[in-house]
Amino acid sequence: MLHRESGVFKTSYAADMALYPLPIARWTVAAIAVLFAVVVPLLLGEYYLSIVNLSLIAVVGALGLNILVGYTGQISVGHAAFMSVGAYTAANLAVHLDLPFWVTLPAGGLMAALVGAIVGIPSLRIKGLYLAIATLAGQLIIEWTINHVTFISGGVQASIEVARPRLGPMVLDTQRDMYYFLLVFVVLAIVGTMNLMRSRIGRAFIAIRDQDIAAEIIGINIFRYKLLAFAISSFYAGVTGVLYTYFLGIANYEQFQIGVSIDYLAMIIIGGLGSVLGSIFGAIFVTLLPIVIRYAMEAFGGIFFSPQTVLNLIPNLRLMLFGALIIFFLIVEPEGLNRLWRNIRSYFRVWPFAY
């Protein structure tokens, strides 16, 4: 069968380490590429493409946080703060120096990586809940600094308007243009994360997550790799913040408050810790959940509640569902949606046989 390992022989180490060793996997990737490159942008309208674009941006941020939390085991509640560092770095470079996106985007990621490495210094001495509190402190400090330092943000509750990115004479001012723009960075983030986890650095991250003392005994520099995990995760976060800024056309600190950090934690917990596919599932799920709730309440909420009550219930219902889903997945299926997908895939690998 095409979807099973039978008859597929690996004759080299490179073949054994291939990202997609089975023919069906390669064909599936090709089909998905055609779907997202051709079918989705042609079939969806501007509104639905904007939702897809938000999901694509969230995928990049979820991958970055999963590298730190899921693969390295370092809890962080300050992901949104690193996003804001990247966003304001790119916004200031674009507005004051008129630099193009191919300069501002890596610059925002690198600045966020530097700040993330500094915030990650306490990870050598503390872990677990104490590290979460330290990153929360970093979130609050960065948030206050950006909001009150005039030359960064323009002052309290100020915003920086950023023009849409340009490719030569072409301005990416439609949702379809932005879709292709964002899709490139999502593909780079996914492939980069998959290859990172297959490398020596990725294996060191996983060893630290599983047992940091044992990892140090076998020669892994714990401090170096923990800081590297914070830096890489923050780089992803900074790039996410830059993409948000170009997509929305504005940099505002309210886009990167503590609630956004909680949203990204929900993404990787619901999708599946320590999984690239789980990051994708979680980002799409959490991005679409408020929209689905709003549609459901507008369609059926009027049967039981008044229109004003429905409007008041929508944000509260979102928070309650987030909390309930996180508790549900932590208790019932800690590996999240990715594990459910693996169970379905494993079933069909042996179907119709039971062995």
mmCIF file of N, CA and C in Angstrom, residues 155-274:
data_model
loop_
_atom_site.group_PDB
_atom_site.id
_atom_site.type_symbol
_atom_site.label_atom_id
_atom_site.label_comp_id
_atom_site.label_asym_id
_atom_site.label_seq_id
_atom_site.Cartn_x
_atom_site.Cartn_y
_atom_site.Cartn_z
ATOM 1 N N GLY A 155 4.950 57.562 23.076
ATOM 2 C CA GLY A 155 4.269 57.956 24.303
ATOM 3 C C GLY A 155 3.161 57.004 24.674
ATOM 4 N N VAL A 156 2.501 57.310 25.792
ATOM 5 C CA VAL A 156 1.455 56.443 26.325
ATOM 6 C C VAL A 156 0.300 56.343 25.337
ATOM 7 N N GLN A 157 -0.093 55.101 25.034
ATOM 8 C CA GLN A 157 -1.220 54.792 24.152
ATOM 9 C C GLN A 157 -1.060 55.374 22.751
ATOM 10 N N ALA A 158 0.193 55.654 22.350
ATOM 11 C CA ALA A 158 0.444 56.130 20.992
ATOM 12 C C ALA A 158 0.627 54.936 20.053
ATOM 13 N N SER A 159 0.486 55.198 18.785
ATOM 14 C CA SER A 159 0.632 54.154 17.776
ATOM 15 C C SER A 159 1.547 54.646 16.664
ATOM 16 N N ILE A 160 2.152 53.696 15.959
ATOM 17 C CA ILE A 160 3.002 54.020 14.805
ATOM 18 C C ILE A 160 2.373 53.384 13.574
ATOM 19 N N GLU A 161 1.991 54.213 12.629
ATOM 20 C CA GLU A 161 1.424 53.695 11.391
ATOM 21 C C GLU A 161 2.545 53.273 10.452
ATOM 22 N N VAL A 162 2.384 52.079 9.883
ATOM 23 C CA VAL A 162 3.405 51.498 9.011
ATOM 24 C C VAL A 162 2.771 51.195 7.661
ATOM 25 N N ALA A 163 3.453 51.591 6.596
ATOM 26 C CA ALA A 163 2.943 51.320 5.254
ATOM 27 C C ALA A 163 3.061 49.831 4.931
ATOM 28 N N ARG A 164 2.198 49.359 4.044
ATOM 29 C CA ARG A 164 2.247 47.966 3.619
ATOM 30 C C ARG A 164 3.588 47.675 2.930
ATOM 31 N N PRO A 165 4.072 46.449 3.018
ATOM 32 C CA PRO A 165 5.359 46.115 2.382
ATOM 33 C C PRO A 165 5.289 46.244 0.861
ATOM 34 N N ARG A 166 6.459 46.480 0.267
ATOM 35 C CA ARG A 166 6.554 46.660 -1.184
ATOM 36 C C ARG A 166 7.538 45.651 -1.762
ATOM 37 N N LEU A 167 7.221 45.181 -2.947
ATOM 38 C CA LEU A 167 8.142 44.373 -3.741
ATOM 39 C C LEU A 167 8.433 45.154 -5.021
ATOM 40 N N GLY A 168 9.516 45.926 -5.002
ATOM 41 C CA GLY A 168 9.795 46.798 -6.120
ATOM 42 C C GLY A 168 8.724 47.872 -6.207
ATOM 43 N N PRO A 169 8.090 48.019 -7.362
ATOM 44 C CA PRO A 169 7.030 49.032 -7.501
ATOM 45 C C PRO A 169 5.669 48.557 -6.992
ATOM 46 N N MET A 170 5.549 47.259 -6.669
ATOM 47 C CA MET A 170 4.250 46.697 -6.286
ATOM 48 C C MET A 170 4.045 46.797 -4.781
ATOM 49 N N VAL A 171 2.914 47.363 -4.380
ATOM 50 C CA VAL A 171 2.538 47.460 -2.967
ATOM 51 C C VAL A 171 1.597 46.298 -2.630
ATOM 52 N N LEU A 172 1.908 45.593 -1.547
ATOM 53 C CA LEU A 172 1.082 44.446 -1.147
ATOM 54 C C LEU A 172 -0.086 44.971 -0.307
ATOM 55 N N ASP A 173 -1.088 45.500 -0.993
ATOM 56 C CA ASP A 173 -2.174 46.181 -0.286
ATOM 57 C C ASP A 173 -3.481 45.406 -0.278
ATOM 58 N N THR A 174 -3.528 44.200 -0.826
ATOM 59 C CA THR A 174 -4.750 43.390 -0.779
ATOM 60 C C THR A 174 -4.512 42.171 0.100
ATOM 61 N N GLN A 175 -5.591 41.560 0.537
ATOM 62 C CA GLN A 175 -5.466 40.364 1.370
ATOM 63 C C GLN A 175 -4.803 39.222 0.609
ATOM 64 N N ARG A 176 -5.047 39.129 -0.681
ATOM 65 C CA ARG A 176 -4.417 38.068 -1.477
ATOM 66 C C ARG A 176 -2.910 38.284 -1.579
ATOM 67 N N ASP A 177 -2.498 39.533 -1.763
ATOM 68 C CA ASP A 177 -1.057 39.830 -1.795
ATOM 69 C C ASP A 177 -0.412 39.501 -0.457
ATOM 70 N N MET A 178 -1.080 39.898 0.628
ATOM 71 C CA MET A 178 -0.546 39.615 1.951
ATOM 72 C C MET A 178 -0.520 38.111 2.227
ATOM 73 N N TYR A 179 -1.480 37.391 1.669
ATOM 74 C CA TYR A 179 -1.514 35.937 1.859
ATOM 75 C C TYR A 179 -0.236 35.299 1.317
ATOM 76 N N TYR A 180 0.130 35.632 0.101
ATOM 77 C CA TYR A 180 1.348 35.064 -0.481
ATOM 78 C C TYR A 180 2.589 35.539 0.278
ATOM 79 N N PHE A 181 2.564 36.785 0.705
ATOM 80 C CA PHE A 181 3.683 37.332 1.485
ATOM 81 C C PHE A 181 3.872 36.549 2.786
ATOM 82 N N LEU A 182 2.782 36.313 3.507
ATOM 83 C CA LEU A 182 2.855 35.599 4.778
ATOM 84 C C LEU A 182 3.153 34.121 4.580
ATOM 85 N N LEU A 183 2.632 33.551 3.508
ATOM 86 C CA LEU A 183 2.827 32.116 3.262
ATOM 87 C C LEU A 183 4.307 31.770 3.132
ATOM 88 N N VAL A 184 5.079 32.659 2.539
ATOM 89 C CA VAL A 184 6.519 32.422 2.392
ATOM 90 C C VAL A 184 7.180 32.267 3.765
ATOM 91 N N PHE A 185 6.852 33.147 4.697
ATOM 92 C CA PHE A 185 7.490 33.105 6.015
ATOM 93 C C PHE A 185 6.977 31.933 6.848
ATOM 94 N N VAL A 186 5.737 31.545 6.643
ATOM 95 C CA VAL A 186 5.216 30.371 7.355
ATOM 96 C C VAL A 186 5.944 29.114 6.900
ATOM 97 N N VAL A 187 6.139 28.970 5.592
ATOM 98 C CA VAL A 187 6.864 27.802 5.074
ATOM 99 C C VAL A 187 8.296 27.788 5.602
ATOM 100 N N LEU A 188 8.955 28.940 5.599
ATOM 101 C CA LEU A 188 10.321 29.015 6.133
ATOM 102 C C LEU A 188 10.348 28.644 7.618
ATOM 103 N N ALA A 189 9.355 29.120 8.374
ATOM 104 C CA ALA A 189 9.312 28.818 9.813
ATOM 105 C C ALA A 189 9.086 27.326 10.062
ATOM 106 N N ILE A 190 8.187 26.710 9.298
ATOM 107 C CA ILE A 190 7.899 25.282 9.485
ATOM 108 C C ILE A 190 9.103 24.434 9.128
ATOM 109 N N VAL A 191 9.676 24.679 7.959
ATOM 110 C CA VAL A 191 10.841 23.891 7.524
ATOM 111 C C VAL A 191 12.026 24.131 8.457
ATOM 112 N N GLY A 192 12.219 25.392 8.860
ATOM 113 C CA GLY A 192 13.319 25.693 9.778
ATOM 114 C C GLY A 192 13.168 24.994 11.114
ATOM 115 N N THR A 193 11.954 24.956 11.655
ATOM 116 C CA THR A 193 11.723 24.288 12.936
ATOM 117 C C THR A 193 11.922 22.780 12.826
ATOM 118 N N MET A 194 11.424 22.183 11.750
ATOM 119 C CA MET A 194 11.584 20.742 11.564
ATOM 120 C C MET A 194 13.052 20.357 11.448
ATOM 121 N N ASN A 195 13.821 21.139 10.713
ATOM 122 C CA ASN A 195 15.245 20.843 10.577
ATOM 123 C C ASN A 195 16.015 21.144 11.853
ATOM 124 N N LEU A 196 15.606 22.185 12.576
ATOM 125 C CA LEU A 196 16.253 22.505 13.849
ATOM 126 C C LEU A 196 16.107 21.352 14.833
ATOM 127 N N MET A 197 14.918 20.766 14.896
ATOM 128 C CA MET A 197 14.682 19.680 15.842
ATOM 129 C C MET A 197 15.395 18.388 15.448
ATOM 130 N N ARG A 198 15.785 18.268 14.195
ATOM 131 C CA ARG A 198 16.541 17.087 13.761
ATOM 132 C C ARG A 198 18.043 17.278 13.901
ATOM 133 N N SER A 199 18.461 18.474 14.283
ATOM 134 C CA SER A 199 19.879 18.780 14.380
ATOM 135 C C SER A 199 20.414 18.502 15.781
ATOM 136 N N ARG A 200 21.701 18.729 15.945
ATOM 137 C CA ARG A 200 22.336 18.552 17.254
ATOM 138 C C ARG A 200 21.739 19.506 18.287
ATOM 139 N N ILE A 201 21.434 20.725 17.844
ATOM 140 C CA ILE A 201 20.842 21.705 18.759
ATOM 141 C C ILE A 201 19.471 21.244 19.227
ATOM 142 N N GLY A 202 18.660 20.759 18.307
ATOM 143 C CA GLY A 202 17.325 20.283 18.675
ATOM 144 C C GLY A 202 17.376 19.106 19.625
ATOM 145 N N ARG A 203 18.301 18.195 19.395
ATOM 146 C CA ARG A 203 18.428 17.037 20.301
ATOM 147 C C ARG A 203 18.888 17.482 21.684
ATOM 148 N N ALA A 204 19.718 18.527 21.727
ATOM 149 C CA ALA A 204 20.140 19.070 23.027
ATOM 150 C C ALA A 204 18.950 19.704 23.748
ATOM 151 N N PHE A 205 18.103 20.422 23.012
ATOM 152 C CA PHE A 205 16.891 21.000 23.610
ATOM 153 C C PHE A 205 16.031 19.909 24.248
ATOM 154 N N ILE A 206 15.811 18.832 23.518
ATOM 155 C CA ILE A 206 14.952 17.752 24.007
ATOM 156 C C ILE A 206 15.581 17.071 25.218
ATOM 157 N N ALA A 207 16.902 16.912 25.205
ATOM 158 C CA ALA A 207 17.590 16.310 26.354
ATOM 159 C C ALA A 207 17.428 17.182 27.601
ATOM 160 N N ILE A 208 17.522 18.493 27.439
ATOM 161 C CA ILE A 208 17.326 19.400 28.573
ATOM 162 C C ILE A 208 15.899 19.305 29.085
ATOM 163 N N ARG A 209 14.942 19.222 28.176
ATOM 164 C CA ARG A 209 13.545 19.101 28.593
ATOM 165 C C ARG A 209 13.307 17.815 29.381
ATOM 166 N N ASP A 210 13.862 16.709 28.909
ATOM 167 C CA ASP A 210 13.600 15.421 29.549
ATOM 168 C C ASP A 210 14.300 15.287 30.897
ATOM 169 N N GLN A 211 15.558 15.712 30.969
ATOM 170 C CA GLN A 211 16.299 15.641 32.243
ATOM 171 C C GLN A 211 17.549 16.495 32.116
ATOM 172 N N ASP A 212 17.477 17.701 32.645
ATOM 173 C CA ASP A 212 18.576 18.638 32.445
ATOM 174 C C ASP A 212 19.862 18.202 33.152
ATOM 175 N N ILE A 213 19.747 17.552 34.297
ATOM 176 C CA ILE A 213 20.956 17.106 35.008
ATOM 177 C C ILE A 213 21.674 16.030 34.208
ATOM 178 N N ALA A 214 20.912 15.074 33.683
ATOM 179 C CA ALA A 214 21.508 14.030 32.849
ATOM 180 C C ALA A 214 22.114 14.629 31.583
ATOM 181 N N ALA A 215 21.465 15.627 31.027
ATOM 182 C CA ALA A 215 22.000 16.278 29.827
ATOM 183 C C ALA A 215 23.334 16.945 30.123
ATOM 184 N N GLU A 216 23.436 17.571 31.293
ATOM 185 C CA GLU A 216 24.702 18.214 31.657
ATOM 186 C C GLU A 216 25.800 17.192 31.888
ATOM 187 N N ILE A 217 25.446 16.043 32.428
ATOM 188 C CA ILE A 217 26.423 14.992 32.681
ATOM 189 C C ILE A 217 27.033 14.487 31.378
ATOM 190 N N ILE A 218 26.235 14.389 30.324
ATOM 191 C CA ILE A 218 26.751 13.870 29.052
ATOM 192 C C ILE A 218 27.419 14.961 28.210
ATOM 193 N N GLY A 219 27.566 16.164 28.763
ATOM 194 C CA GLY A 219 28.374 17.183 28.102
ATOM 195 C C GLY A 219 27.623 18.320 27.448
ATOM 196 N N ILE A 220 26.321 18.413 27.647
ATOM 197 C CA ILE A 220 25.547 19.509 27.058
ATOM 198 C C ILE A 220 25.667 20.741 27.940
ATOM 199 N N ASN A 221 26.032 21.850 27.330
ATOM 200 C CA ASN A 221 26.150 23.115 28.054
ATOM 201 C C ASN A 221 24.743 23.652 28.318
ATOM 202 N N ILE A 222 24.247 23.445 29.529
ATOM 203 C CA ILE A 222 22.862 23.775 29.849
ATOM 204 C C ILE A 222 22.582 25.265 29.665
ATOM 205 N N PHE A 223 23.441 26.086 30.199
ATOM 206 C CA PHE A 223 23.210 27.529 30.138
ATOM 207 C C PHE A 223 23.198 28.020 28.693
ATOM 208 N N ARG A 224 24.140 27.541 27.912
ATOM 209 C CA ARG A 224 24.224 27.974 26.518
ATOM 210 C C ARG A 224 22.970 27.595 25.743
ATOM 211 N N TYR A 225 22.513 26.364 25.901
ATOM 212 C CA TYR A 225 21.382 25.905 25.110
ATOM 213 C C TYR A 225 20.058 26.487 25.614
ATOM 214 N N LYS A 226 19.954 26.749 26.902
ATOM 215 C CA LYS A 226 18.742 27.409 27.389
ATOM 216 C C LYS A 226 18.643 28.831 26.839
ATOM 217 N N LEU A 227 19.757 29.552 26.853
ATOM 218 C CA LEU A 227 19.746 30.902 26.287
ATOM 219 C C LEU A 227 19.478 30.856 24.786
ATOM 220 N N LEU A 228 20.039 29.833 24.113
ATOM 221 C CA LEU A 228 19.810 29.701 22.678
ATOM 222 C C LEU A 228 18.336 29.423 22.388
ATOM 223 N N ALA A 229 17.704 28.604 23.232
ATOM 224 C CA ALA A 229 16.272 28.326 23.066
ATOM 225 C C ALA A 229 15.449 29.598 23.240
ATOM 226 N N PHE A 230 15.784 30.403 24.250
ATOM 227 C CA PHE A 230 15.080 31.673 24.438
ATOM 228 C C PHE A 230 15.305 32.600 23.249
ATOM 229 N N ALA A 231 16.540 32.637 22.741
ATOM 230 C CA ALA A 231 16.843 33.529 21.623
ATOM 231 C C ALA A 231 16.098 33.107 20.359
ATOM 232 N N ILE A 232 16.099 31.818 20.050
ATOM 233 C CA ILE A 232 15.419 31.344 18.839
ATOM 234 C C ILE A 232 13.913 31.560 18.960
ATOM 235 N N SER A 233 13.357 31.215 20.123
ATOM 236 C CA SER A 233 11.925 31.422 20.335
ATOM 237 C C SER A 233 11.562 32.895 20.215
ATOM 238 N N SER A 234 12.385 33.758 20.784
ATOM 239 C CA SER A 234 12.112 35.193 20.716
ATOM 240 C C SER A 234 12.290 35.732 19.305
ATOM 241 N N PHE A 235 13.208 35.145 18.537
ATOM 242 C CA PHE A 235 13.359 35.551 17.139
ATOM 243 C C PHE A 235 12.065 35.276 16.374
ATOM 244 N N TYR A 236 11.500 34.086 16.565
ATOM 245 C CA TYR A 236 10.217 33.762 15.939
ATOM 246 C C TYR A 236 9.144 34.758 16.394
ATOM 247 N N ALA A 237 9.152 35.059 17.693
ATOM 248 C CA ALA A 237 8.158 35.997 18.217
ATOM 249 C C ALA A 237 8.336 37.382 17.602
ATOM 250 N N GLY A 238 9.586 37.832 17.485
ATOM 251 C CA GLY A 238 9.834 39.135 16.878
ATOM 252 C C GLY A 238 9.369 39.199 15.436
ATOM 253 N N VAL A 239 9.635 38.130 14.676
ATOM 254 C CA VAL A 239 9.164 38.071 13.290
ATOM 255 C C VAL A 239 7.640 38.093 13.256
ATOM 256 N N THR A 240 7.008 37.388 14.189
ATOM 257 C CA THR A 240 5.543 37.399 14.269
ATOM 258 C C THR A 240 5.027 38.810 14.509
ATOM 259 N N GLY A 241 5.666 39.546 15.422
ATOM 260 C CA GLY A 241 5.265 40.916 15.686
ATOM 261 C C GLY A 241 5.415 41.809 14.463
ATOM 262 N N VAL A 242 6.498 41.607 13.697
ATOM 263 C CA VAL A 242 6.699 42.394 12.475
ATOM 264 C C VAL A 242 5.603 42.070 11.456
ATOM 265 N N LEU A 243 5.278 40.788 11.314
ATOM 266 C CA LEU A 243 4.233 40.395 10.363
ATOM 267 C C LEU A 243 2.884 40.991 10.767
ATOM 268 N N TYR A 244 2.583 40.979 12.064
ATOM 269 C CA TYR A 244 1.355 41.620 12.546
ATOM 270 C C TYR A 244 1.345 43.106 12.190
ATOM 271 N N THR A 245 2.487 43.758 12.369
ATOM 272 C CA THR A 245 2.561 45.191 12.104
ATOM 273 C C THR A 245 2.314 45.500 10.640
ATOM 274 N N TYR A 246 2.940 44.734 9.760
ATOM 275 C CA TYR A 246 2.725 44.966 8.329
ATOM 276 C C TYR A 246 1.312 44.580 7.913
ATOM 277 N N PHE A 247 0.766 43.552 8.529
ATOM 278 C CA PHE A 247 -0.580 43.121 8.160
ATOM 279 C C PHE A 247 -1.636 44.139 8.599
ATOM 280 N N LEU A 248 -1.507 44.637 9.833
ATOM 281 C CA LEU A 248 -2.494 45.582 10.364
ATOM 282 C C LEU A 248 -2.187 47.027 9.974
ATOM 283 N N GLY A 249 -0.937 47.291 9.576
ATOM 284 C CA GLY A 249 -0.569 48.652 9.198
ATOM 285 C C GLY A 249 -0.320 49.561 10.371
ATOM 286 N N ILE A 250 -0.136 48.997 11.566
ATOM 287 C CA ILE A 250 0.040 49.816 12.764
ATOM 288 C C ILE A 250 0.749 49.007 13.837
ATOM 289 N N ALA A 251 1.563 49.678 14.630
ATOM 290 C CA ALA A 251 2.189 49.069 15.800
ATOM 291 C C ALA A 251 1.621 49.727 17.046
ATOM 292 N N ASN A 252 0.967 48.941 17.880
ATOM 293 C CA ASN A 252 0.329 49.454 19.084
ATOM 294 C C ASN A 252 0.547 48.445 20.201
ATOM 295 N N TYR A 253 0.910 48.931 21.379
ATOM 296 C CA TYR A 253 1.247 48.016 22.472
ATOM 297 C C TYR A 253 0.051 47.168 22.906
ATOM 298 N N GLU A 254 -1.167 47.632 22.651
ATOM 299 C CA GLU A 254 -2.347 46.873 23.055
ATOM 300 C C GLU A 254 -2.475 45.556 22.300
ATOM 301 N N GLN A 255 -1.790 45.440 21.173
ATOM 302 C CA GLN A 255 -1.811 44.200 20.410
ATOM 303 C C GLN A 255 -0.952 43.115 21.056
ATOM 304 N N PHE A 256 -0.118 43.474 22.029
ATOM 305 C CA PHE A 256 0.873 42.534 22.553
ATOM 306 C C PHE A 256 0.854 42.496 24.076
ATOM 307 N N GLN A 257 -0.317 42.535 24.664
ATOM 308 C CA GLN A 257 -0.416 42.489 26.111
ATOM 309 C C GLN A 257 -0.431 41.045 26.622
ATOM 310 N N ILE A 258 -0.534 40.883 27.922
ATOM 311 C CA ILE A 258 -0.395 39.578 28.559
ATOM 312 C C ILE A 258 -1.422 38.571 28.031
ATOM 313 N N GLY A 259 -2.604 39.053 27.657
ATOM 314 C CA GLY A 259 -3.619 38.146 27.129
ATOM 315 C C GLY A 259 -3.171 37.443 25.867
ATOM 316 N N VAL A 260 -2.354 38.123 25.049
ATOM 317 C CA VAL A 260 -1.841 37.503 23.818
ATOM 318 C C VAL A 260 -0.870 36.378 24.171
ATOM 319 N N SER A 261 -0.051 36.573 25.204
ATOM 320 C CA SER A 261 0.846 35.493 25.651
ATOM 321 C C SER A 261 0.054 34.270 26.099
ATOM 322 N N ILE A 262 -1.044 34.498 26.793
ATOM 323 C CA ILE A 262 -1.892 33.378 27.227
ATOM 324 C C ILE A 262 -2.500 32.687 26.014
ATOM 325 N N ASP A 263 -2.899 33.457 25.004
ATOM 326 C CA ASP A 263 -3.449 32.856 23.788
ATOM 327 C C ASP A 263 -2.436 31.916 23.136
ATOM 328 N N TYR A 264 -1.183 32.334 23.084
ATOM 329 C CA TYR A 264 -0.170 31.488 22.447
ATOM 330 C C TYR A 264 0.142 30.252 23.287
ATOM 331 N N LEU A 265 0.097 30.394 24.606
ATOM 332 C CA LEU A 265 0.233 29.198 25.442
ATOM 333 C C LEU A 265 -0.916 28.236 25.189
ATOM 334 N N ALA A 266 -2.125 28.776 25.031
ATOM 335 C CA ALA A 266 -3.274 27.927 24.722
ATOM 336 C C ALA A 266 -3.082 27.221 23.384
ATOM 337 N N MET A 267 -2.502 27.907 22.412
ATOM 338 C CA MET A 267 -2.277 27.296 21.101
ATOM 339 C C MET A 267 -1.412 26.047 21.195
ATOM 340 N N ILE A 268 -0.297 26.148 21.901
ATOM 341 C CA ILE A 268 0.619 25.006 21.907
ATOM 342 C C ILE A 268 0.129 23.899 22.843
ATOM 343 N N ILE A 269 -0.648 24.245 23.870
ATOM 344 C CA ILE A 269 -1.196 23.210 24.751
ATOM 345 C C ILE A 269 -2.314 22.459 24.042
ATOM 346 N N ILE A 270 -3.216 23.181 23.410
ATOM 347 C CA ILE A 270 -4.325 22.544 22.707
ATOM 348 C C ILE A 270 -3.813 21.794 21.476
ATOM 349 N N GLY A 271 -2.858 22.402 20.744
ATOM 350 C CA GLY A 271 -2.332 21.742 19.553
ATOM 351 C C GLY A 271 -1.444 20.560 19.883
ATOM 352 N N GLY A 272 -0.615 20.698 20.902
ATOM 353 C CA GLY A 272 0.290 19.616 21.280
ATOM 354 C C GLY A 272 1.690 20.127 21.515
ATOM 355 N N LEU A 273 2.190 19.980 22.745
ATOM 356 C CA LEU A 273 3.536 20.422 23.083
ATOM 357 C C LEU A 273 4.579 19.555 22.380
ATOM 358 N N GLY A 274 5.663 20.194 21.941
ATOM 359 C CA GLY A 274 6.743 19.444 21.306
ATOM 360 C C GLY A 274 6.369 18.874 19.959
#
